[in-house]
Amino acid sequence: MNDHPNAQCPCASTRFSLKGKALLRGFCHCTICQAFNQAGYADITIFRAKDVAKPDPALVELKSYRSPPVLQRGKCGHCHKPAIEYFHLFPMPELVIVPTANILDSDLIPEPSLHIFYDRRVEDVQDNLPKYNGYLSSQLAFGRRLVTALRSSDR
Ligand SMILES: [Zn+2]
Ligand SMILES: [Zn+2]
């Protein structure tokens, strides 16, 4: 176990530690991600919450989306940039979503596996990854990969 912070927001005020392997990395082009990241899309990497030593809650401004709060998006209270997000949709285990750019240790960054909400894209992306459009197929494609990754990492 390693308690040395290996992830941080852009200003480095909000720091935290990733202690396990990532489950999945993908690109989300939804409008909420665009607004939250102030970018054309979000590059996100998902971890099990138990593999993350969370940052001090006093440092993070959390905003919940949907009720009950399935997804809480956290911005650094200092630079107001995306820091970390918490996702809990029972019966899945609690998950942590980290903007990939916040991961300092490149060994912890997996290859991306898909684009979702691609129909909302600001710009075309030239790569060979599968691209899913619309709410249902995006959620299903992401969910399926997540469940596969959770299963194969079950010990
Ligand atoms: Zn910051
Ligand atoms: Zn999104």
Short mmCIF file of N, CA and C and ligand atoms in Angstrom, two decimals:
data_model
loop_
_atom_site.label_atom_id
_atom_site.label_comp_id
_atom_site.label_asym_id
_atom_site.label_seq_id
_atom_site.Cartn_x
_atom_site.Cartn_y
_atom_site.Cartn_z
N MET A 1 0.84 -1.20 0.00
CA MET A 1 0.00 0.00 0.00
C MET A 1 0.88 1.26 0.00
N ASN A 2 0.42 2.22 -0.72
CA ASN A 2 1.22 3.42 -0.93
C ASN A 2 0.34 4.62 -0.61
N ASP A 3 0.75 5.41 0.36
CA ASP A 3 -0.06 6.56 0.75
C ASP A 3 0.45 7.86 0.15
N HIS A 4 1.45 7.75 -0.67
CA HIS A 4 2.00 8.94 -1.32
C HIS A 4 1.00 9.42 -2.36
N PRO A 5 0.61 10.71 -2.34
CA PRO A 5 -0.37 11.16 -3.32
C PRO A 5 0.17 10.97 -4.75
N ASN A 6 -0.61 10.29 -5.57
CA ASN A 6 -0.20 10.10 -6.96
C ASN A 6 -1.29 10.61 -7.91
N ALA A 7 -2.18 11.44 -7.35
CA ALA A 7 -3.20 12.09 -8.17
C ALA A 7 -3.48 13.45 -7.55
N GLN A 8 -3.79 14.41 -8.40
CA GLN A 8 -4.06 15.75 -7.88
C GLN A 8 -4.80 16.59 -8.91
N CYS A 9 -5.49 17.63 -8.41
CA CYS A 9 -6.15 18.59 -9.30
C CYS A 9 -5.08 19.43 -9.99
N PRO A 10 -5.46 20.24 -10.98
CA PRO A 10 -4.44 21.02 -11.71
C PRO A 10 -3.59 21.95 -10.82
N CYS A 11 -4.15 22.47 -9.72
CA CYS A 11 -3.34 23.37 -8.88
C CYS A 11 -2.61 22.64 -7.76
N ALA A 12 -2.85 21.33 -7.65
CA ALA A 12 -2.17 20.48 -6.65
C ALA A 12 -2.62 20.71 -5.22
N SER A 13 -3.69 21.49 -5.01
CA SER A 13 -4.20 21.65 -3.64
C SER A 13 -4.95 20.40 -3.19
N THR A 14 -5.71 19.81 -4.12
CA THR A 14 -6.48 18.61 -3.80
C THR A 14 -5.69 17.41 -4.27
N ARG A 15 -5.15 16.66 -3.31
CA ARG A 15 -4.31 15.52 -3.65
C ARG A 15 -4.89 14.28 -3.02
N PHE A 16 -4.69 13.16 -3.68
CA PHE A 16 -5.19 11.89 -3.14
C PHE A 16 -4.35 10.75 -3.71
N SER A 17 -4.61 9.54 -3.16
CA SER A 17 -3.78 8.39 -3.54
C SER A 17 -4.60 7.30 -4.21
N LEU A 18 -4.10 6.83 -5.31
CA LEU A 18 -4.69 5.68 -6.01
C LEU A 18 -3.84 4.48 -5.63
N LYS A 19 -4.50 3.45 -5.12
CA LYS A 19 -3.76 2.31 -4.58
C LYS A 19 -4.00 1.02 -5.34
N GLY A 20 -4.87 1.07 -6.33
CA GLY A 20 -5.16 -0.17 -7.06
C GLY A 20 -5.24 0.09 -8.54
N LYS A 21 -5.49 -0.96 -9.27
CA LYS A 21 -5.56 -0.85 -10.73
C LYS A 21 -6.86 -0.18 -11.16
N ALA A 22 -6.80 0.59 -12.23
CA ALA A 22 -8.01 1.19 -12.78
C ALA A 22 -8.90 0.11 -13.40
N LEU A 23 -10.19 0.36 -13.40
CA LEU A 23 -11.13 -0.58 -14.02
C LEU A 23 -11.32 -0.28 -15.50
N LEU A 24 -11.36 1.00 -15.82
CA LEU A 24 -11.79 1.39 -17.16
C LEU A 24 -11.42 2.84 -17.41
N ARG A 25 -11.10 3.13 -18.69
CA ARG A 25 -10.89 4.51 -19.07
C ARG A 25 -11.69 4.79 -20.34
N GLY A 26 -12.33 5.92 -20.39
CA GLY A 26 -13.11 6.25 -21.58
C GLY A 26 -13.26 7.75 -21.73
N PHE A 27 -13.87 8.12 -22.85
CA PHE A 27 -14.10 9.53 -23.17
C PHE A 27 -15.59 9.78 -23.19
N CYS A 28 -16.05 10.76 -22.42
CA CYS A 28 -17.49 11.09 -22.41
C CYS A 28 -17.68 12.48 -23.02
N HIS A 29 -18.55 12.51 -24.01
CA HIS A 29 -18.82 13.76 -24.74
C HIS A 29 -20.14 14.39 -24.30
N CYS A 30 -20.72 13.94 -23.19
CA CYS A 30 -22.03 14.49 -22.80
C CYS A 30 -21.88 15.97 -22.41
N THR A 31 -23.00 16.68 -22.47
CA THR A 31 -22.93 18.13 -22.25
C THR A 31 -22.58 18.47 -20.80
N ILE A 32 -22.96 17.59 -19.86
CA ILE A 32 -22.61 17.85 -18.46
C ILE A 32 -21.09 17.75 -18.29
N CYS A 33 -20.50 16.72 -18.91
CA CYS A 33 -19.04 16.58 -18.85
C CYS A 33 -18.35 17.75 -19.54
N GLN A 34 -18.92 18.18 -20.65
CA GLN A 34 -18.33 19.34 -21.35
C GLN A 34 -18.30 20.55 -20.43
N ALA A 35 -19.43 20.81 -19.76
CA ALA A 35 -19.52 21.98 -18.88
C ALA A 35 -18.61 21.81 -17.66
N PHE A 36 -18.65 20.62 -17.07
CA PHE A 36 -17.86 20.37 -15.85
C PHE A 36 -16.37 20.51 -16.12
N ASN A 37 -15.94 20.02 -17.29
CA ASN A 37 -14.51 20.03 -17.62
C ASN A 37 -14.09 21.25 -18.42
N GLN A 38 -15.07 22.03 -18.87
CA GLN A 38 -14.80 23.15 -19.78
C GLN A 38 -13.90 22.69 -20.91
N ALA A 39 -14.32 21.58 -21.50
CA ALA A 39 -13.58 20.96 -22.60
C ALA A 39 -14.58 20.25 -23.51
N GLY A 40 -14.13 19.84 -24.66
CA GLY A 40 -15.02 19.17 -25.61
C GLY A 40 -15.52 17.82 -25.11
N TYR A 41 -14.71 17.17 -24.27
CA TYR A 41 -15.13 15.90 -23.69
C TYR A 41 -14.30 15.62 -22.44
N ALA A 42 -14.75 14.63 -21.68
CA ALA A 42 -14.02 14.25 -20.47
C ALA A 42 -13.23 12.98 -20.74
N ASP A 43 -11.99 12.97 -20.33
CA ASP A 43 -11.15 11.77 -20.35
C ASP A 43 -11.13 11.27 -18.90
N ILE A 44 -11.84 10.16 -18.66
CA ILE A 44 -12.01 9.71 -17.27
C ILE A 44 -11.51 8.29 -17.06
N THR A 45 -11.00 8.06 -15.87
CA THR A 45 -10.53 6.73 -15.48
C THR A 45 -11.24 6.34 -14.19
N ILE A 46 -11.75 5.11 -14.17
CA ILE A 46 -12.59 4.65 -13.06
C ILE A 46 -11.81 3.68 -12.17
N PHE A 47 -11.94 3.88 -10.87
CA PHE A 47 -11.33 2.98 -9.88
C PHE A 47 -12.42 2.53 -8.90
N ARG A 48 -12.16 1.39 -8.24
CA ARG A 48 -13.00 1.03 -7.10
C ARG A 48 -12.69 2.02 -5.97
N ALA A 49 -13.75 2.45 -5.26
CA ALA A 49 -13.54 3.42 -4.18
C ALA A 49 -12.57 2.88 -3.13
N LYS A 50 -12.60 1.56 -2.91
CA LYS A 50 -11.71 1.01 -1.88
C LYS A 50 -10.23 1.09 -2.30
N ASP A 51 -9.98 1.33 -3.56
CA ASP A 51 -8.60 1.47 -4.04
C ASP A 51 -8.12 2.92 -4.06
N VAL A 52 -8.92 3.81 -3.48
CA VAL A 52 -8.57 5.23 -3.51
C VAL A 52 -8.61 5.79 -2.09
N ALA A 53 -7.54 6.45 -1.68
CA ALA A 53 -7.57 7.21 -0.44
C ALA A 53 -8.07 8.60 -0.81
N LYS A 54 -9.32 8.87 -0.45
CA LYS A 54 -9.99 10.09 -0.91
C LYS A 54 -9.31 11.35 -0.37
N PRO A 55 -9.46 12.45 -1.11
CA PRO A 55 -8.90 13.71 -0.60
C PRO A 55 -9.70 14.21 0.60
N ASP A 56 -9.12 15.09 1.35
CA ASP A 56 -9.79 15.74 2.47
C ASP A 56 -11.08 16.39 1.95
N PRO A 57 -12.24 15.99 2.50
CA PRO A 57 -13.51 16.53 1.98
C PRO A 57 -13.58 18.05 2.07
N ALA A 58 -12.85 18.65 3.00
CA ALA A 58 -12.88 20.10 3.14
C ALA A 58 -12.28 20.80 1.92
N LEU A 59 -11.48 20.08 1.13
CA LEU A 59 -10.83 20.68 -0.02
C LEU A 59 -11.70 20.66 -1.27
N VAL A 60 -12.74 19.82 -1.26
CA VAL A 60 -13.48 19.53 -2.48
C VAL A 60 -14.90 20.10 -2.41
N GLU A 61 -15.29 20.78 -3.47
CA GLU A 61 -16.68 21.24 -3.59
C GLU A 61 -17.45 20.18 -4.35
N LEU A 62 -18.37 19.52 -3.64
CA LEU A 62 -19.11 18.42 -4.27
C LEU A 62 -20.46 18.91 -4.76
N LYS A 63 -20.83 18.43 -5.93
CA LYS A 63 -22.13 18.75 -6.47
C LYS A 63 -22.79 17.46 -6.91
N SER A 64 -24.01 17.24 -6.46
CA SER A 64 -24.69 16.00 -6.79
C SER A 64 -25.52 16.16 -8.05
N TYR A 65 -25.53 15.12 -8.82
CA TYR A 65 -26.37 15.09 -10.01
C TYR A 65 -27.33 13.94 -9.85
N ARG A 66 -28.58 14.17 -10.10
CA ARG A 66 -29.64 13.18 -9.96
C ARG A 66 -29.88 12.91 -8.48
N SER A 67 -31.08 12.55 -8.20
CA SER A 67 -31.46 12.25 -6.83
C SER A 67 -32.07 10.85 -6.80
N PRO A 68 -31.68 9.94 -5.90
CA PRO A 68 -30.63 10.10 -4.89
C PRO A 68 -29.27 10.33 -5.56
N PRO A 69 -28.36 10.91 -4.81
CA PRO A 69 -27.08 11.29 -5.44
C PRO A 69 -26.24 10.08 -5.86
N VAL A 70 -26.45 9.65 -7.09
CA VAL A 70 -25.70 8.53 -7.64
C VAL A 70 -24.29 9.00 -8.00
N LEU A 71 -24.24 10.24 -8.50
CA LEU A 71 -22.97 10.78 -8.95
C LEU A 71 -22.72 12.11 -8.26
N GLN A 72 -21.57 12.22 -7.62
CA GLN A 72 -21.17 13.49 -7.03
C GLN A 72 -19.89 13.93 -7.71
N ARG A 73 -19.96 15.12 -8.30
CA ARG A 73 -18.79 15.63 -9.02
C ARG A 73 -18.08 16.63 -8.12
N GLY A 74 -16.78 16.42 -7.95
CA GLY A 74 -16.02 17.27 -7.04
C GLY A 74 -15.01 18.15 -7.76
N LYS A 75 -15.12 19.45 -7.47
CA LYS A 75 -14.11 20.38 -7.97
C LYS A 75 -13.23 20.81 -6.82
N CYS A 76 -11.99 21.11 -7.13
CA CYS A 76 -11.08 21.62 -6.12
C CYS A 76 -11.60 22.97 -5.63
N GLY A 77 -11.64 23.16 -4.30
CA GLY A 77 -12.12 24.41 -3.74
C GLY A 77 -11.20 25.58 -4.02
N HIS A 78 -10.00 25.29 -4.45
CA HIS A 78 -9.02 26.34 -4.70
C HIS A 78 -9.00 26.74 -6.18
N CYS A 79 -8.77 25.79 -7.08
CA CYS A 79 -8.68 26.13 -8.51
C CYS A 79 -10.01 25.95 -9.23
N HIS A 80 -11.00 25.32 -8.56
CA HIS A 80 -12.33 25.10 -9.14
C HIS A 80 -12.29 24.28 -10.42
N LYS A 81 -11.28 23.45 -10.54
CA LYS A 81 -11.20 22.52 -11.67
C LYS A 81 -11.61 21.13 -11.18
N PRO A 82 -12.04 20.26 -12.10
CA PRO A 82 -12.45 18.92 -11.68
C PRO A 82 -11.32 18.21 -10.93
N ALA A 83 -11.68 17.62 -9.78
CA ALA A 83 -10.67 16.94 -8.98
C ALA A 83 -10.95 15.44 -8.93
N ILE A 84 -12.20 15.10 -8.57
CA ILE A 84 -12.55 13.69 -8.34
C ILE A 84 -14.07 13.59 -8.36
N GLU A 85 -14.58 12.42 -8.73
CA GLU A 85 -16.03 12.21 -8.73
C GLU A 85 -16.33 10.89 -8.04
N TYR A 86 -17.47 10.86 -7.33
CA TYR A 86 -17.87 9.65 -6.62
C TYR A 86 -19.15 9.13 -7.24
N PHE A 87 -19.16 7.83 -7.49
CA PHE A 87 -20.30 7.22 -8.16
C PHE A 87 -20.72 5.99 -7.39
N HIS A 88 -22.00 5.93 -7.01
CA HIS A 88 -22.48 4.74 -6.32
C HIS A 88 -23.87 4.40 -6.80
N LEU A 89 -23.94 3.36 -7.58
CA LEU A 89 -25.21 2.87 -8.08
C LEU A 89 -25.36 1.44 -7.60
N PHE A 90 -26.14 1.28 -6.52
CA PHE A 90 -26.35 -0.04 -5.96
C PHE A 90 -26.94 -0.95 -7.05
N PRO A 91 -26.53 -2.22 -7.16
CA PRO A 91 -25.64 -2.99 -6.28
C PRO A 91 -24.19 -2.98 -6.72
N MET A 92 -23.80 -2.09 -7.58
CA MET A 92 -22.38 -2.02 -7.93
C MET A 92 -21.61 -1.48 -6.74
N PRO A 93 -20.34 -1.89 -6.60
CA PRO A 93 -19.54 -1.30 -5.53
C PRO A 93 -19.34 0.20 -5.79
N GLU A 94 -18.99 0.91 -4.74
CA GLU A 94 -18.71 2.35 -4.90
C GLU A 94 -17.52 2.54 -5.83
N LEU A 95 -17.64 3.54 -6.68
CA LEU A 95 -16.59 3.80 -7.66
C LEU A 95 -16.10 5.24 -7.52
N VAL A 96 -14.88 5.45 -7.97
CA VAL A 96 -14.32 6.80 -8.02
C VAL A 96 -13.92 7.08 -9.46
N ILE A 97 -14.32 8.25 -9.94
CA ILE A 97 -13.98 8.66 -11.30
C ILE A 97 -12.91 9.75 -11.19
N VAL A 98 -11.81 9.53 -11.86
CA VAL A 98 -10.71 10.50 -11.80
C VAL A 98 -10.48 11.07 -13.20
N PRO A 99 -10.48 12.40 -13.35
CA PRO A 99 -10.07 12.95 -14.64
C PRO A 99 -8.66 12.44 -14.94
N THR A 100 -8.48 11.81 -16.09
CA THR A 100 -7.21 11.12 -16.35
C THR A 100 -6.02 12.05 -16.22
N ALA A 101 -6.21 13.32 -16.57
CA ALA A 101 -5.10 14.28 -16.48
C ALA A 101 -4.64 14.49 -15.04
N ASN A 102 -5.49 14.11 -14.06
CA ASN A 102 -5.12 14.28 -12.65
C ASN A 102 -4.27 13.14 -12.11
N ILE A 103 -4.07 12.10 -12.92
CA ILE A 103 -3.29 10.95 -12.46
C ILE A 103 -1.82 11.21 -12.78
N LEU A 104 -1.00 11.26 -11.73
CA LEU A 104 0.41 11.60 -11.93
C LEU A 104 1.25 10.41 -12.35
N ASP A 105 0.82 9.21 -11.93
CA ASP A 105 1.60 8.01 -12.21
C ASP A 105 1.07 7.37 -13.50
N SER A 106 1.84 7.50 -14.58
CA SER A 106 1.33 7.03 -15.88
C SER A 106 1.12 5.52 -15.91
N ASP A 107 1.79 4.79 -15.01
CA ASP A 107 1.57 3.34 -14.95
C ASP A 107 0.15 3.00 -14.54
N LEU A 108 -0.54 3.95 -13.92
CA LEU A 108 -1.91 3.70 -13.45
C LEU A 108 -2.95 4.04 -14.51
N ILE A 109 -2.50 4.56 -15.64
CA ILE A 109 -3.45 5.01 -16.67
C ILE A 109 -3.60 3.92 -17.73
N PRO A 110 -4.79 3.31 -17.82
CA PRO A 110 -4.98 2.28 -18.83
C PRO A 110 -5.23 2.90 -20.21
N GLU A 111 -5.19 2.07 -21.23
CA GLU A 111 -5.58 2.52 -22.56
C GLU A 111 -7.08 2.82 -22.53
N PRO A 112 -7.52 3.87 -23.23
CA PRO A 112 -8.97 4.14 -23.27
C PRO A 112 -9.68 3.07 -24.08
N SER A 113 -10.95 2.82 -23.75
CA SER A 113 -11.63 1.76 -24.50
C SER A 113 -12.85 2.20 -25.28
N LEU A 114 -13.36 3.40 -25.09
CA LEU A 114 -14.53 3.81 -25.87
C LEU A 114 -14.82 5.31 -25.75
N HIS A 115 -15.68 5.76 -26.63
CA HIS A 115 -16.28 7.10 -26.55
C HIS A 115 -17.76 6.93 -26.29
N ILE A 116 -18.31 7.71 -25.36
CA ILE A 116 -19.77 7.67 -25.17
C ILE A 116 -20.36 9.07 -25.36
N PHE A 117 -21.67 9.09 -25.61
CA PHE A 117 -22.39 10.33 -25.96
C PHE A 117 -21.69 11.05 -27.12
N TYR A 118 -21.20 10.23 -28.06
CA TYR A 118 -20.42 10.79 -29.17
C TYR A 118 -21.27 11.70 -30.05
N ASP A 119 -22.59 11.50 -30.04
CA ASP A 119 -23.49 12.37 -30.82
C ASP A 119 -23.48 13.81 -30.29
N ARG A 120 -23.00 14.01 -29.04
CA ARG A 120 -22.94 15.35 -28.46
C ARG A 120 -21.59 16.00 -28.67
N ARG A 121 -20.75 15.37 -29.48
CA ARG A 121 -19.36 15.83 -29.60
C ARG A 121 -19.28 17.25 -30.17
N VAL A 122 -18.26 17.93 -29.70
CA VAL A 122 -17.93 19.26 -30.21
C VAL A 122 -17.11 19.11 -31.48
N GLU A 123 -16.25 18.09 -31.49
CA GLU A 123 -15.37 17.84 -32.63
C GLU A 123 -15.27 16.34 -32.88
N ASP A 124 -15.05 15.96 -34.12
CA ASP A 124 -14.79 14.55 -34.42
C ASP A 124 -13.45 14.15 -33.81
N VAL A 125 -13.37 12.87 -33.42
CA VAL A 125 -12.11 12.34 -32.89
C VAL A 125 -11.66 11.23 -33.83
N GLN A 126 -10.42 11.31 -34.26
CA GLN A 126 -9.88 10.30 -35.18
C GLN A 126 -9.15 9.23 -34.38
N ASP A 127 -9.85 8.18 -34.05
CA ASP A 127 -9.19 7.02 -33.46
C ASP A 127 -10.03 5.79 -33.79
N ASN A 128 -9.51 4.63 -33.37
CA ASN A 128 -10.20 3.39 -33.73
C ASN A 128 -11.10 2.87 -32.63
N LEU A 129 -11.35 3.69 -31.61
CA LEU A 129 -12.17 3.22 -30.50
C LEU A 129 -13.64 3.21 -30.91
N PRO A 130 -14.42 2.28 -30.32
CA PRO A 130 -15.85 2.29 -30.60
C PRO A 130 -16.50 3.58 -30.07
N LYS A 131 -17.48 4.07 -30.81
CA LYS A 131 -18.15 5.32 -30.45
C LYS A 131 -19.64 5.08 -30.33
N TYR A 132 -20.20 5.44 -29.18
CA TYR A 132 -21.61 5.19 -28.90
C TYR A 132 -22.37 6.49 -28.82
N ASN A 133 -23.56 6.48 -29.39
CA ASN A 133 -24.40 7.68 -29.42
C ASN A 133 -25.63 7.49 -28.55
N GLY A 134 -26.07 8.57 -27.93
CA GLY A 134 -27.34 8.55 -27.21
C GLY A 134 -27.20 7.97 -25.82
N TYR A 135 -28.20 8.26 -25.01
CA TYR A 135 -28.16 7.89 -23.60
C TYR A 135 -28.09 6.38 -23.41
N LEU A 136 -29.03 5.67 -24.02
CA LEU A 136 -29.15 4.24 -23.72
C LEU A 136 -27.92 3.46 -24.19
N SER A 137 -27.52 3.62 -25.44
CA SER A 137 -26.38 2.81 -25.89
C SER A 137 -25.10 3.23 -25.20
N SER A 138 -24.97 4.52 -24.87
CA SER A 138 -23.77 4.97 -24.14
C SER A 138 -23.71 4.33 -22.77
N GLN A 139 -24.84 4.39 -22.03
CA GLN A 139 -24.88 3.83 -20.68
C GLN A 139 -24.64 2.32 -20.71
N LEU A 140 -25.26 1.65 -21.69
CA LEU A 140 -25.12 0.20 -21.77
C LEU A 140 -23.68 -0.20 -22.09
N ALA A 141 -23.09 0.49 -23.04
CA ALA A 141 -21.72 0.15 -23.45
C ALA A 141 -20.76 0.37 -22.30
N PHE A 142 -20.94 1.48 -21.59
CA PHE A 142 -20.07 1.79 -20.46
C PHE A 142 -20.31 0.79 -19.33
N GLY A 143 -21.58 0.56 -19.02
CA GLY A 143 -21.94 -0.36 -17.95
C GLY A 143 -21.42 -1.76 -18.19
N ARG A 144 -21.53 -2.22 -19.42
CA ARG A 144 -21.08 -3.57 -19.75
C ARG A 144 -19.58 -3.71 -19.51
N ARG A 145 -18.81 -2.73 -19.98
CA ARG A 145 -17.35 -2.79 -19.77
C ARG A 145 -16.99 -2.70 -18.30
N LEU A 146 -17.75 -1.89 -17.58
CA LEU A 146 -17.50 -1.73 -16.15
C LEU A 146 -17.74 -3.04 -15.41
N VAL A 147 -18.86 -3.67 -15.70
CA VAL A 147 -19.20 -4.93 -15.03
C VAL A 147 -18.15 -5.99 -15.36
N THR A 148 -17.72 -6.06 -16.61
CA THR A 148 -16.67 -7.02 -16.99
C THR A 148 -15.39 -6.75 -16.21
N ALA A 149 -15.03 -5.48 -16.09
CA ALA A 149 -13.79 -5.13 -15.38
C ALA A 149 -13.93 -5.44 -13.89
N LEU A 150 -15.11 -5.18 -13.33
CA LEU A 150 -15.33 -5.48 -11.90
C LEU A 150 -15.23 -6.97 -11.66
N ARG A 151 -15.84 -7.75 -12.54
CA ARG A 151 -15.82 -9.20 -12.39
C ARG A 151 -14.40 -9.72 -12.47
N SER A 152 -13.64 -9.25 -13.47
CA SER A 152 -12.32 -9.83 -13.65
C SER A 152 -11.35 -9.35 -12.56
N SER A 153 -11.71 -8.28 -11.84
CA SER A 153 -10.83 -7.83 -10.76
C SER A 153 -11.32 -8.31 -9.40
N ASP A 154 -12.42 -9.09 -9.38
CA ASP A 154 -12.90 -9.64 -8.12
C ASP A 154 -11.91 -10.66 -7.58
N ARG A 155 -11.63 -10.53 -6.31
CA ARG A 155 -10.68 -11.47 -5.76
C ARG A 155 -11.38 -12.38 -4.78
ZN ZN B 1 -6.96 22.73 -7.39
ZN ZN B 2 -20.44 12.70 -19.45
#
